[in-house]
Every structure is written in structure tokens, then in C-alpha cells.
Amino acid sequence: KVLGPEHPDVAISLNNLAVLYQAQGNYAQAEPLYQRSLAIREKVLGPEHPDVAISLNNLAALYQAQGNSTRAIAFLTRSSNIEERNLDRLLTTVSEARKRAYLATLSGRTNATLSFHLQGAANDPQAARLALTTILRRKGRVLDSLTDNLQILRRNLTPPDQTLLDQLAANRTQLATLTFKGLGNTPPDQYRTQLKALEDQAQALEDTLSRRSAEFRTETQPVTIEAVQKLIPADAALVELVRYQPFNAKATTSNDRWGSPRYAAYVLHTQGNPQWVDLGEAAAINQAAANFRRIVQNPRRTPEEVKRAARSLDELLLRPVRKLLGNRRQLLLSPDSDLNLIPFAALVDEHNRYLVETYSISYLSSGRDLLRLQAQTPSQQAPVLFANPDFDQPGRPLPIASTRSSPDNRRSADLSRLQFGPLPGTAQEASEIAKLLPGMQVLSASQASENALKQLHGPRILHIATHGFFLPSPPPSATRPATLETGLAIQPPEPPGLENPLLRSGLALAGFNRRTSGSEDGVLTALEAAGLDLRGTQLVVLSACDTGLGEVANGEGIYGLRRALVIAGAESQLISLWQVDDFGTKDLMLAYYHRLLANQGRSEALRQTQLALLNTPQYQHPYYWASFIASGAWQRMKNE
């Protein structure tokens, strides 16, 4: 009576009343209230407002509880598309903490979508496609947004296109502000007109930039199963591993709504519909993974012990997946959560064979990375190698002045206690590799500096032999997954004390111990690595300890150098998962480069090197050959 029948607050009240009826199992009373709330929001706020997505999700949960899969899929699909469009606007306009907080509000919907398919509509191919589309869109999304990706993209554009991008960024800020603050005192017709004008302007700017810039087109192309699928080789399969939390739409209390976390796998071939398998409780798989990792990186454990642990994990994790692979022997593997720390090549199948003996494995943060790998830029420099930095002397920059500023010079306060000793073995490694690659620039001692690294522009190969670091964050407090209704808090308060996880991993360069390296501090964090100019760099080799590690986060892969180098433009990476043996690493690297120069593919060259070490008595323990993984592009390197 006071606000009128079509005020947004009325829609909220109707929605909350419907939630109450649904919790009581009174679906007949809940449905018309949800429908009326949806109609008000569509009319007053527009068909793509975040509150409309909330209503659609709640209706989807209602139909799921009733067993009406067709209607549930229709509403989930529409809400997912709205959320995707609003994510694009929000993630370029707010602070790091708010980006993560907003995506956390969507975690409930992501979990609900996956569990709807896996536990409610397991035989419905449309539900499977919606679940996999959601994974491809959202896995790794937070990490992409925590870098200043618009600023990184801006550096790669011509001045006129930079102006257009600046206009687009300003437009998105206005659009996000107007969208998420809601109607307020603005008349509904005026509010919708303002939204429509900004949306039309954004679309026009995006269309113009897409026509003029391949880089912009690559960064902003829609993520669909079809777009990813056409990039999968005929003899390969994309394997998306995902950790999810089951959602019970029929639960009458919030305590019963969410089940224990589980893992699932989605397999996509170059043709056909996605396939899938639910792998079981995450706790059991994580425990087996931790046990395997503890044993495999200890060279004192016997091969029999390693194989037993590897077989136990494989039985839980990959044996169910192999049934979906057919005769494919190349895996494009995107792990999730704790599984990012596992060298899958060292798992053992039911025939007592290491998987490296059967499969060539390339790691991806997400199948979405295949879209980015389409954009190939010619290399701008000859190969460059950093080795044996002098951590105790101030680093010297190259004589060429840098024309680029670092996007972020922050670093974690926890780094203050970190000190590193010399790595003389890497000097021999550098000398041997330089003989294989004529024209390679070798920077060592005080020249192996952060300044020098930041001045590079797309070297064909970048090889860095130094210490890597990873600082675990304090364990987070236990939190309950976001429910479907928490989306009402579209602009959550900024959580205190959150630190960008990209500041907690990186590389130590010259001057690290003194925190002095020319105008830098000798600490290259993963956040700074994301801002390097590696467009045209076909391969980055991080011959260091723990360079593949980073903060494990469900749905986000590894927060660390692995993802940062992808964002910087590197096509592929060779990185380590544990502290590596100095001499074993040198031998592995030399053998790997010999195979690359013999025109083997980047992933297959690693596999053949690992097989050779496996058959060498000195290095047959997986500790030596399984510590490195190949990530990103797997094909042969281009000769330039």
C-alpha cells in the first residue's frame, strides 16, 4: 500500500515469503510468489538485472525440488547468462576484495548448477552442457580479475584503440554503478532508459574494438562449449576436474541444504556431447592426493611405496575418467583445488604402468585457456636465460631504459623473513643450455635482476633458474557456501585483512636478500609477473623450486606464477611442483631442450624426457622426473 504493488522492495518481500513456503515444502504457494517477484523485477529493473537472476535461480531450485528438469534448466540457463554479463561489468570496476566477495556470492549458484546435473539430472545432456559451460566460464575467473587485465590489454593496443578502451572502461564503471545500486529514487522508466543507453554504448564500443583489435577480440570472446570444442585436437580430450558442494533443493533447513564436497570430471572431445563422472567425496581423494604427494617427492621412499600410493589415488581419480577417453592419448587436463599440486604423469594405472607411459599430458588452468591460445604473436627477442642470481648484491638493470611501469609493486609483508643462498649449479645449467641455443642472452649474478626481467619484450624462450617461493596463507575460517538468496547482497562490504594471493608467490632475483635491485626490490611476485610483456614468448621455463605452486582455491586453480604467466601472454610454461634435485634438473633440462630443437611438441618433449629418465637407474624414481609439468600450448615451437 505504501510503496505500490511494483516496487522492488515488494519483490524482495514476495521472494522471501516464497523461500519460506518452499522450505516448508509448500511448492504450490511458493511458485506464484516467485513468479510475481520475477515479473516486478523484470518490469522495473530490466530483464538483465542481477535481482532478476536471483528470482530465476530461486524458481530453478523450486522446479528442481519438484523434479521438473526442463523448467529448471531453462531458468538456470537464463540466470547464468545474466550473471555472466554482469560479471564482465563488475570485475573491471571494483576492488580486489569486492571482486572475490562478489564471486563468492555466486559460488552457491555454481554449486547448485553442478549438483543439479550430477545428482538431479545425470542423464540429461542439456543439464550437462549447462554445468560444463558454467565451469568453463567461472573456473579461474577470480585470478583473471585480480590482475589489472584491462591495463595489460591497453598496453597491447594502438593509441586510438587505447582511447576506445578507456571509454569502454569508464562506461562499464557507470553501468556497474547504476546496475548494482538499484532503483533508489529514480523513476523506473528513467532508470531503464539510462541502463539501456549505457548498454548500447558499451556494445558499440565493444563491436568497434573487436573489429580493430585481435587482442581485444581474444580477451572478450564469449566462452561456449562449441568455441572450446573446436580447438581440441582429434586425438585429444579436455578433462575438467571440478570440486563442488551438493545442493539439496528439497531441504527444509539451511543445515541440510549443502552436502559434503565432492569431485567430478567432465570430458570433452572435438565432437559430440560432454561426458561426465562423479568421482566421490573430496575428503577421501584429497587425503589420497596428500599421501601420494608426500611420498613421491621423497627420494628415500622405495619405488614400490610410490607405486602403491600412486595406484590408490589413480583408482579414485582417473580410472573412472579413462572409461570416457576412448583411444585418446593426449590429455588437456584442468585440475581443481588440491589436485593442482599433483603430477598426474606419475599416477599408476591398473596395469601397474605410470600414466606417462600411456598419455601425453598438458595442463590448463581452465579449458577457457584454449580460446586465449588462439592469439599467437611473433617473438620480439632472441631467447633469454636468467641463472645463478647474486641474492646479496644489488641487481643491475639492463642498459636499455624500460618504457613500461610495473602494474603493482606491492609484496607480502611475510616476505621480510625470507632469505636465499646461492645456486651455483644453475650456472652450469645455463652454460650448457646456451650452447644449444646460439644467440641466447645469458644474465647471471647481479645482471639477473628484476629490472632486466621487466625490460624484456616477448623473448622466444625465457628460462629462469633461481629460487621460487610460495607463502601459504593462514587457514580461512570455516564458512558456509553462499545460498541462492545471498545474491540479494549484490555489493557486499569489503572484507578486512584479505591479501591478494598473487603477492604470496614469485621468484627471487639479484638483490633479493637486500631487497635492492636497481629501482626494484629483487622480488618478482606473481602479480608483477602477470604484467610482464611475454606476448610472442613461446615457452617460459622456470627451473626453480616450487614455481608451480600457489594458493590452492576451489574453482580458481593455482593462485601463482602458473596463471600469472598465462595472463602475461606466454604460450606455454615448464614449471616445478616441489624442491628439485640440482643435478637431476640440469640433466632433465638439457634433454628437454634437445628434444625441442629436434622439433618435438612442447608437452611430448617433456614426456619423452621423463620416459628416458624413468629408464635410467640414477633417475628412475619419480622424484627426479615427475617434478616438472608442462602447462599451456603443447604443440611444436615455431621456427622464427
XYZ file of C-alpha atoms in Angstrom:
640
model
C 0.000 0.000 0.000
C 2.778 2.467 0.915
C 5.300 1.568 -1.801
C 2.929 0.423 -4.513
C 2.482 -3.069 -5.959
C 5.500 -2.892 -8.282
C 8.185 -1.504 -6.004
C 11.432 -3.549 -5.851
C 11.044 -3.903 -2.063
C 7.726 -5.622 -2.683
C 9.543 -8.083 -4.952
C 12.017 -8.796 -2.142
C 9.212 -9.469 0.319
C 7.427 -11.750 -2.128
C 10.662 -13.600 -2.840
C 11.412 -14.119 0.852
C 7.881 -15.310 1.530
C 8.227 -17.800 -1.328
C 11.507 -19.025 0.166
C 9.675 -19.691 3.427
C 6.908 -21.648 1.692
C 9.470 -23.646 -0.277
C 11.356 -24.542 2.912
C 8.050 -25.870 4.286
C 7.553 -27.983 1.176
C 4.560 -25.892 0.113
C 5.582 -25.570 -3.538
C 2.108 -24.616 -4.776
C 2.125 -21.494 -2.586
C 5.754 -20.624 -3.380
C 5.565 -20.700 -7.190
C 3.144 -17.784 -7.826
C 5.031 -15.610 -5.328
C 8.327 -16.293 -7.086
C 6.685 -15.595 -10.448
C 5.186 -12.309 -9.264
C 8.523 -11.221 -7.765
C 10.241 -12.038 -11.055
C 7.664 -10.095 -13.068
C 8.109 -6.987 -10.891
C 11.887 -7.098 -11.164
C 11.828 -7.601 -14.932
C 9.437 -4.706 -15.423
C 11.041 -2.250 -13.005
C 14.749 -3.137 -13.216
C 15.027 -4.611 -16.705
C 15.421 -8.212 -17.909
C 19.169 -8.477 -17.168
C 19.401 -7.020 -13.680
C 21.179 -9.156 -11.023
C 17.985 -9.279 -8.938
C 16.243 -10.886 -11.903
C 18.914 -13.601 -11.868
C 18.174 -14.203 -8.168
C 14.487 -14.746 -8.919
C 15.325 -17.058 -11.813
C 17.666 -19.110 -9.636
C 15.090 -19.471 -6.905
C 12.482 -20.612 -9.419
C 15.005 -23.087 -10.819
C 15.535 -24.517 -7.319
C 11.766 -24.804 -6.880
C 11.353 -26.726 -10.138
C 14.355 -28.866 -9.246
C 12.686 -29.781 -5.955
C 9.555 -30.707 -7.902
C 11.544 -32.859 -10.330
C 10.746 -30.616 -13.305
C 14.154 -30.703 -15.018
C 13.030 -28.977 -18.217
C 11.861 -25.824 -16.467
C 14.787 -25.872 -14.025
C 17.296 -25.953 -16.891
C 15.522 -23.136 -18.718
C 15.609 -20.834 -15.682
C 19.177 -21.793 -14.707
C 20.395 -21.129 -18.254
C 18.821 -17.690 -18.390
C 20.122 -16.702 -14.932
C 23.613 -17.942 -15.822
C 23.696 -15.752 -18.935
C 22.609 -12.695 -16.921
C 25.263 -13.363 -14.271
C 27.934 -13.705 -16.944
C 27.112 -10.328 -18.455
C 27.081 -8.646 -15.056
C 30.360 -10.307 -14.083
C 32.052 -8.680 -17.070
C 30.909 -5.285 -15.828
C 31.666 -5.738 -12.152
C 35.070 -7.390 -12.360
C 36.606 -4.406 -14.158
C 35.290 -1.754 -11.774
C 35.658 -2.688 -8.078
C 38.445 -3.520 -5.620
C 40.207 -6.889 -5.381
C 38.421 -7.857 -2.174
C 34.994 -6.975 -3.554
C 35.671 -8.953 -6.724
C 36.343 -12.056 -4.652
C 33.435 -11.330 -2.330
C 31.006 -10.925 -5.221
C 32.146 -14.113 -6.896
C 31.722 -15.856 -3.543
C 28.049 -14.902 -3.654
C 27.846 -16.789 -6.953
C 29.508 -19.920 -5.588
C 26.175 -21.178 -4.297
C 24.654 -20.907 -7.770
C 27.667 -22.613 -9.340
C 27.416 -25.475 -6.853
C 23.664 -25.695 -7.373
C 24.093 -25.889 -11.156
C 26.687 -28.665 -10.944
C 24.812 -30.711 -8.367
C 21.552 -30.246 -10.285
C 23.189 -32.078 -13.171
C 25.340 -34.604 -11.329
C 22.830 -35.603 -8.676
C 19.472 -34.498 -10.004
C 19.554 -34.836 -13.789
C 22.544 -37.075 -14.505
C 21.086 -38.393 -17.763
C 20.048 -35.034 -19.176
C 22.523 -33.798 -21.833
C 21.220 -30.215 -21.553
C 21.953 -30.197 -17.834
C 25.456 -31.493 -18.609
C 26.072 -28.746 -21.154
C 24.904 -26.087 -18.711
C 27.183 -27.483 -15.980
C 30.249 -27.589 -18.231
C 29.524 -24.120 -19.622
C 29.414 -22.819 -16.049
C 32.789 -24.439 -15.305
C 34.401 -23.012 -18.439
C 33.113 -19.532 -17.640
C 33.916 -19.352 -13.928
C 36.922 -21.552 -13.224
C 39.928 -19.294 -12.723
C 37.763 -16.190 -13.044
C 38.829 -14.557 -9.787
C 42.517 -14.773 -10.615
C 41.998 -13.227 -14.047
C 40.184 -10.325 -12.409
C 42.785 -9.769 -9.652
C 45.275 -8.632 -12.267
C 44.714 -5.296 -13.939
C 43.796 -7.108 -17.138
C 42.336 -4.038 -18.822
C 45.582 -2.146 -18.204
C 47.605 -5.103 -19.531
C 45.396 -5.225 -22.612
C 45.705 -1.458 -23.041
C 49.486 -1.695 -23.491
C 48.955 -4.002 -26.452
C 46.675 -1.643 -28.371
C 47.356 1.270 -30.727
C 46.827 4.783 -29.261
C 43.403 5.226 -30.961
C 42.275 1.839 -29.643
C 43.623 2.690 -26.183
C 41.315 5.706 -26.205
C 38.371 3.469 -27.096
C 39.298 1.036 -24.308
C 39.446 3.893 -21.807
C 35.981 4.958 -22.926
C 34.745 1.388 -22.505
C 36.245 1.138 -19.006
C 34.517 4.374 -17.984
C 31.265 3.134 -19.495
C 31.480 -0.169 -17.612
C 32.077 1.679 -14.353
C 28.958 3.770 -14.905
C 26.963 0.728 -15.950
C 28.050 -1.354 -12.956
C 27.376 1.510 -10.549
C 23.904 2.098 -11.920
C 23.095 -1.610 -12.084
C 24.192 -2.603 -8.619
C 22.965 0.435 -6.688
C 19.433 -0.315 -7.826
C 16.449 1.917 -8.478
C 16.763 4.253 -5.496
C 14.623 7.348 -6.010
C 14.844 7.198 -9.797
C 11.528 6.584 -11.613
C 11.508 3.071 -13.160
C 11.134 4.298 -16.752
C 14.037 6.698 -16.358
C 16.181 4.004 -14.696
C 15.594 1.545 -17.551
C 16.275 4.262 -20.151
C 19.615 5.105 -18.508
C 20.589 1.436 -18.365
C 19.648 0.885 -21.997
C 21.663 3.894 -23.163
C 24.777 2.728 -21.314
C 24.351 -0.849 -22.555
C 24.014 0.342 -26.161
C 27.107 2.498 -25.785
C 29.096 -0.403 -24.328
C 28.009 -2.708 -27.140
C 29.024 -0.183 -29.788
C 32.467 0.308 -28.213
C 32.992 -3.458 -27.892
C 31.978 -4.041 -31.513
C 34.397 -1.371 -32.729
C 37.300 -2.693 -30.636
C 36.592 -6.270 -31.742
C 36.814 -5.240 -35.397
C 40.044 -3.312 -34.883
C 41.956 -5.393 -32.337
C 42.657 -9.140 -32.376
C 43.882 -8.857 -28.761
C 40.580 -7.366 -27.592
C 38.630 -9.886 -29.640
C 40.524 -12.759 -27.983
C 40.109 -11.394 -24.460
C 36.370 -10.753 -24.778
C 35.091 -13.584 -26.955
C 32.138 -15.494 -25.499
C 33.014 -18.694 -23.674
C 30.950 -21.545 -25.092
C 31.373 -25.288 -25.336
C 31.367 -25.042 -29.120
C 34.153 -22.421 -29.161
C 36.347 -24.524 -26.858
C 35.490 -27.812 -28.540
C 36.686 -26.826 -31.992
C 40.163 -26.161 -30.564
C 40.615 -29.673 -29.136
C 42.757 -31.901 -31.392
C 41.135 -35.026 -32.817
C 43.421 -37.310 -30.797
C 42.984 -35.366 -27.535
C 40.409 -34.877 -24.797
C 39.797 -31.963 -22.461
C 39.385 -33.179 -18.877
C 37.885 -30.624 -16.482
C 38.199 -31.755 -12.876
C 35.964 -29.797 -10.523
C 35.256 -29.772 -6.807
C 31.653 -28.958 -5.961
C 29.289 -28.961 -2.998
C 25.995 -30.807 -3.490
C 22.833 -28.737 -3.120
C 19.586 -30.292 -1.874
C 16.669 -28.299 -3.264
C 14.212 -30.246 -1.101
C 15.947 -29.417 2.198
C 13.717 -27.784 4.814
C 16.583 -26.230 6.833
C 19.765 -24.436 5.807
C 21.874 -27.008 7.674
C 20.553 -29.757 5.401
C 20.861 -27.775 2.183
C 24.555 -28.433 1.481
C 26.332 -31.779 1.436
C 29.997 -32.696 1.789
C 32.250 -31.538 -1.084
C 32.785 -33.942 -3.968
C 34.883 -34.133 -7.126
C 33.585 -34.672 -10.632
C 35.151 -34.846 -14.093
C 33.792 -33.532 -17.386
C 35.375 -34.840 -20.587
C 35.023 -33.047 -23.901
C 36.191 -34.374 -27.270
C 36.482 -32.456 -30.512
C 32.996 -33.718 -31.428
C 29.968 -34.907 -29.508
C 28.340 -34.002 -26.223
C 30.228 -33.680 -22.919
C 30.697 -36.806 -20.838
C 30.983 -36.825 -17.087
C 31.513 -38.890 -13.968
C 31.035 -38.108 -10.291
C 34.257 -39.156 -8.558
C 33.102 -39.194 -4.945
C 33.869 -37.466 -1.664
C 36.561 -34.799 -1.908
C 37.932 -35.610 1.547
C 38.966 -39.139 0.561
C 40.504 -38.001 -2.740
C 42.365 -35.126 -1.077
C 43.741 -37.456 1.564
C 44.987 -39.891 -1.089
C 46.464 -36.965 -3.056
C 48.306 -35.608 0.002
C 49.685 -39.055 0.809
C 50.873 -39.564 -2.782
C 52.478 -36.136 -2.950
C 54.279 -36.682 0.368
C 55.733 -39.974 -0.854
C 56.538 -39.079 -4.469
C 58.710 -36.090 -3.559
C 60.835 -38.105 -1.129
C 63.639 -39.912 -2.999
C 64.189 -42.181 0.025
C 60.800 -43.856 -0.423
C 61.035 -47.029 -2.456
C 59.550 -47.291 -5.972
C 57.114 -49.881 -4.573
C 55.861 -47.409 -1.967
C 55.466 -44.721 -4.612
C 53.536 -47.021 -6.908
C 51.167 -48.125 -4.147
C 50.298 -44.529 -3.278
C 50.017 -43.600 -6.973
C 47.742 -46.564 -7.675
C 45.456 -45.696 -4.743
C 44.966 -42.148 -5.984
C 44.541 -43.217 -9.599
C 41.809 -45.688 -8.613
C 39.789 -42.882 -7.037
C 40.576 -40.156 -9.528
C 41.491 -41.207 -13.058
C 40.388 -44.796 -13.536
C 36.728 -43.644 -13.776
C 37.807 -40.936 -16.244
C 39.693 -43.335 -18.521
C 36.424 -45.035 -19.400
C 35.371 -41.780 -21.088
C 38.596 -41.178 -23.025
C 38.287 -43.900 -25.656
C 41.578 -44.239 -27.525
C 42.712 -40.652 -26.860
C 46.286 -40.484 -25.628
C 46.660 -36.719 -25.286
C 45.055 -35.125 -22.232
C 44.367 -31.413 -21.844
C 43.959 -31.545 -18.092
C 42.465 -28.798 -15.935
C 42.674 -29.771 -12.242
C 40.863 -28.118 -9.352
C 41.562 -27.402 -5.690
C 44.198 -29.706 -4.095
C 44.568 -31.651 -7.352
C 46.558 -28.743 -8.803
C 49.539 -29.989 -6.779
C 49.592 -33.471 -8.338
C 51.874 -34.660 -11.175
C 49.324 -36.848 -12.949
C 52.025 -38.419 -15.126
C 53.303 -40.244 -12.015
C 49.968 -41.915 -11.216
C 49.848 -45.671 -11.806
C 47.069 -47.460 -13.699
C 45.537 -50.877 -13.106
C 48.281 -52.442 -15.260
C 50.994 -51.087 -12.927
C 52.178 -48.564 -15.512
C 52.864 -44.904 -14.876
C 50.458 -42.705 -16.826
C 53.437 -41.043 -18.522
C 53.923 -44.347 -20.335
C 50.479 -44.038 -21.934
C 49.469 -40.378 -22.052
C 50.924 -37.026 -23.059
C 49.545 -34.545 -20.515
C 49.253 -30.768 -20.919
C 47.899 -28.735 -18.023
C 45.437 -25.856 -18.329
C 44.009 -23.575 -15.651
C 40.699 -23.947 -17.480
C 39.512 -25.164 -20.843
C 38.834 -21.465 -21.441
C 42.611 -21.082 -21.933
C 42.261 -22.729 -25.345
C 40.499 -19.582 -26.571
C 43.396 -17.399 -25.454
C 45.957 -19.698 -27.095
C 44.451 -18.876 -30.497
C 46.150 -15.477 -30.440
C 49.767 -16.053 -31.457
C 52.193 -13.144 -31.661
C 55.641 -13.308 -33.297
C 58.539 -13.308 -30.856
C 60.227 -9.943 -30.393
C 63.582 -11.044 -28.933
C 66.011 -13.949 -29.036
C 65.896 -16.421 -26.100
C 66.922 -15.037 -22.692
C 68.236 -17.010 -19.731
C 68.483 -15.865 -16.099
C 70.658 -18.018 -13.842
C 72.545 -18.001 -10.531
C 71.404 -14.547 -9.355
C 73.550 -12.867 -6.720
C 70.982 -12.505 -3.972
C 73.322 -10.494 -1.745
C 74.400 -7.781 -4.208
C 72.188 -5.064 -5.685
C 70.861 -6.133 -9.043
C 71.897 -4.206 -12.135
C 69.301 -3.232 -14.753
C 69.985 -3.648 -18.429
C 71.377 -0.524 -20.120
C 68.107 -0.165 -22.034
C 65.657 2.032 -20.172
C 62.314 0.418 -19.531
C 59.343 2.140 -21.140
C 56.848 0.229 -19.053
C 55.917 0.607 -15.432
C 55.034 -2.325 -13.239
C 51.286 -2.674 -12.662
C 51.833 -3.279 -8.962
C 54.974 -3.134 -6.831
C 53.371 -4.414 -3.654
C 54.614 -7.557 -1.952
C 53.512 -9.559 1.072
C 54.893 -8.452 4.435
C 55.651 -12.121 5.163
C 58.462 -11.944 2.603
C 60.541 -9.880 5.026
C 61.824 -13.020 6.750
C 62.809 -14.837 3.556
C 66.498 -15.216 2.597
C 68.083 -17.417 -0.100
C 71.518 -18.924 -0.652
C 73.448 -19.147 -3.964
C 72.635 -21.626 -6.729
C 75.985 -22.411 -8.386
C 74.516 -25.475 -10.114
C 72.309 -23.231 -12.221
C 75.390 -21.561 -13.732
C 76.435 -24.888 -15.262
C 72.852 -25.447 -16.411
C 72.880 -22.039 -18.114
C 76.219 -22.667 -19.805
C 75.083 -25.982 -21.276
C 71.720 -24.640 -22.469
C 73.315 -21.565 -24.069
C 75.452 -23.895 -26.208
C 72.271 -25.413 -27.610
C 70.646 -22.071 -28.428
C 73.030 -19.753 -30.301
C 72.174 -16.116 -29.758
C 70.660 -16.712 -26.330
C 71.306 -13.837 -23.937
C 72.546 -15.110 -20.549
C 72.122 -12.900 -17.489
C 73.678 -14.076 -14.236
C 74.955 -12.750 -10.911
C 73.950 -9.077 -10.491
C 72.631 -8.912 -14.076
C 69.915 -11.455 -13.289
C 67.790 -8.653 -11.899
C 64.144 -7.776 -11.641
C 64.775 -4.638 -13.695
C 66.246 -6.697 -16.517
C 63.318 -9.108 -16.492
C 60.764 -6.297 -16.665
C 62.529 -4.755 -19.654
C 62.054 -7.838 -21.828
C 59.617 -7.795 -24.727
C 58.451 -11.192 -25.928
C 61.654 -13.293 -25.981
C 61.120 -16.507 -27.922
C 62.176 -18.532 -24.854
C 62.521 -17.250 -21.301
C 64.470 -19.577 -18.992
C 64.782 -18.600 -15.312
C 66.931 -20.727 -12.992
C 66.525 -19.358 -9.486
C 64.635 -19.826 -6.228
C 60.868 -19.707 -6.340
C 58.783 -19.057 -3.247
C 55.255 -19.726 -2.071
C 53.903 -18.366 1.197
C 50.791 -20.217 2.378
C 48.002 -18.034 3.691
C 46.614 -18.606 7.179
C 43.771 -21.126 7.050
C 40.467 -19.364 6.406
C 37.686 -19.521 8.940
C 35.002 -22.064 8.173
C 32.260 -20.599 6.025
C 29.030 -21.971 4.696
C 28.535 -21.830 0.924
C 26.508 -18.902 -0.295
C 22.831 -19.816 -0.560
C 20.680 -18.947 -3.505
C 19.237 -15.968 -1.632
C 22.559 -14.299 -0.716
C 22.634 -12.711 -4.137
C 20.401 -10.012 -2.589
C 23.638 -8.540 -1.189
C 24.974 -7.553 -4.602
C 27.586 -5.145 -3.250
C 28.966 -6.874 -0.125
C 31.137 -4.934 2.307
C 34.850 -5.180 1.695
C 36.227 -7.972 3.922
C 39.105 -6.859 6.164
C 42.567 -8.372 6.051
C 42.384 -10.031 2.656
C 45.651 -10.012 0.726
C 45.911 -10.567 -2.980
C 47.228 -14.169 -3.181
C 49.343 -13.206 -6.186
C 51.601 -11.355 -3.738
C 52.466 -14.581 -1.926
C 54.325 -16.424 -4.661
C 57.027 -15.459 -7.098
C 60.739 -15.570 -7.963
C 63.893 -14.375 -6.190
C 66.266 -12.352 -8.379
C 69.508 -10.435 -7.875
C 69.499 -8.326 -4.729
C 66.662 -10.324 -3.159
C 68.291 -10.687 0.262
C 68.959 -6.937 0.415
C 65.640 -6.058 -1.263
C 67.590 -3.867 -3.690
C 67.654 -4.339 -7.443
C 68.116 -1.067 -9.308
C 64.772 0.673 -8.963
C 63.149 -2.609 -7.860
C 63.498 -4.872 -4.823
C 64.604 -8.167 -6.392
C 61.254 -9.800 -5.610
C 59.153 -10.646 -8.648
C 55.717 -11.504 -7.279
C 53.187 -13.398 -9.375
C 51.154 -10.185 -9.586
C 54.113 -8.423 -11.195
C 54.740 -11.453 -13.437
C 51.226 -11.034 -14.833
C 52.310 -7.595 -16.058
C 55.417 -8.779 -17.949
C 55.398 -8.382 -21.721
C 55.501 -12.020 -22.812
C 53.424 -11.729 -25.985
C 55.337 -13.802 -28.501
C 57.097 -15.861 -25.827
C 56.563 -19.446 -26.889
C 57.986 -21.038 -23.748
C 58.804 -19.979 -20.190
C 60.929 -22.465 -18.253
C 61.034 -21.934 -14.504
C 63.913 -24.103 -13.368
C 63.301 -23.300 -9.733
C 61.787 -24.769 -6.604
C 58.022 -24.707 -6.116
C 57.318 -22.447 -9.100
C 54.155 -24.357 -9.949
C 52.731 -23.819 -6.516
C 50.485 -21.074 -5.324
C 47.436 -20.678 -3.169
C 45.005 -23.532 -3.723
C 41.468 -22.253 -4.147
C 38.476 -24.225 -5.278
C 37.370 -23.098 -8.713
C 40.452 -20.912 -9.125
C 43.199 -23.423 -9.787
C 46.540 -22.182 -8.529
C 46.968 -18.598 -7.469
C 50.553 -18.145 -8.518
C 53.098 -17.966 -11.268
C 51.408 -20.608 -13.379
C 48.354 -18.481 -14.048
C 50.239 -15.165 -13.998
C 52.428 -16.215 -16.928
C 49.345 -17.111 -18.957
C 47.923 -13.646 -18.332
C 51.288 -12.089 -19.315
C 50.992 -13.729 -22.731
C 53.321 -16.761 -22.519
C 52.096 -19.599 -24.721
C 53.468 -22.403 -22.538
C 55.291 -22.973 -19.290
C 57.504 -25.671 -17.786
C 57.240 -25.423 -14.007
C 58.068 -27.403 -10.860
C 55.809 -28.812 -8.157
C 58.428 -29.441 -5.447
C 62.008 -28.709 -4.490
C 64.066 -30.250 -7.241
C 67.415 -32.017 -7.325
C 70.113 -29.698 -8.746
C 71.923 -32.193 -10.970
C 68.790 -34.100 -11.937
C 67.188 -30.835 -13.030
C 70.178 -29.929 -15.189
C 70.068 -33.281 -16.965
C 66.300 -33.072 -17.424
C 66.546 -29.564 -18.871
C 69.285 -30.401 -21.340
C 67.420 -33.480 -22.561
C 64.223 -31.429 -22.863
C 65.877 -28.728 -24.972
C 67.491 -31.333 -27.234
C 64.030 -32.706 -27.982
C 62.529 -29.258 -28.529
C 65.267 -28.497 -31.042
C 64.512 -31.831 -32.714
C 61.033 -30.364 -33.372
C 59.077 -32.389 -30.822
C 55.981 -30.817 -29.295
C 56.419 -28.939 -26.041
C 54.459 -31.442 -23.951
C 55.637 -34.517 -25.840
C 59.266 -33.398 -25.446
C 58.769 -33.416 -21.668
C 57.068 -36.799 -21.797
C 59.891 -38.368 -23.823
C 62.437 -36.839 -21.449
C 60.572 -38.259 -18.473
C 60.421 -41.699 -20.095
C 64.161 -41.591 -20.722
C 64.837 -40.690 -17.063
C 62.410 -43.372 -15.916
C 64.565 -45.921 -17.742
C 67.802 -44.549 -16.245
C 68.728 -46.212 -12.916
C 70.039 -42.963 -11.472
C 66.802 -41.056 -12.121
C 64.046 -43.683 -12.297
C 62.445 -42.509 -9.047
C 59.542 -40.114 -9.845
C 61.103 -37.574 -7.505
C 63.529 -36.774 -10.329
C 61.377 -36.951 -13.466
C 57.862 -36.042 -12.245
C 58.603 -32.725 -10.539
C 58.086 -30.671 -13.722
C 54.811 -30.263 -15.586
C 54.049 -28.724 -18.979
C 51.293 -26.117 -18.984
C 49.633 -24.254 -21.843
C 50.333 -24.806 -25.548
C 51.556 -28.323 -26.283
C 52.431 -28.070 -29.991
C 55.858 -27.781 -31.580
C 57.530 -24.420 -31.248
C 57.529 -22.213 -34.319
C 60.861 -21.577 -36.004
C 61.475 -17.842 -36.232
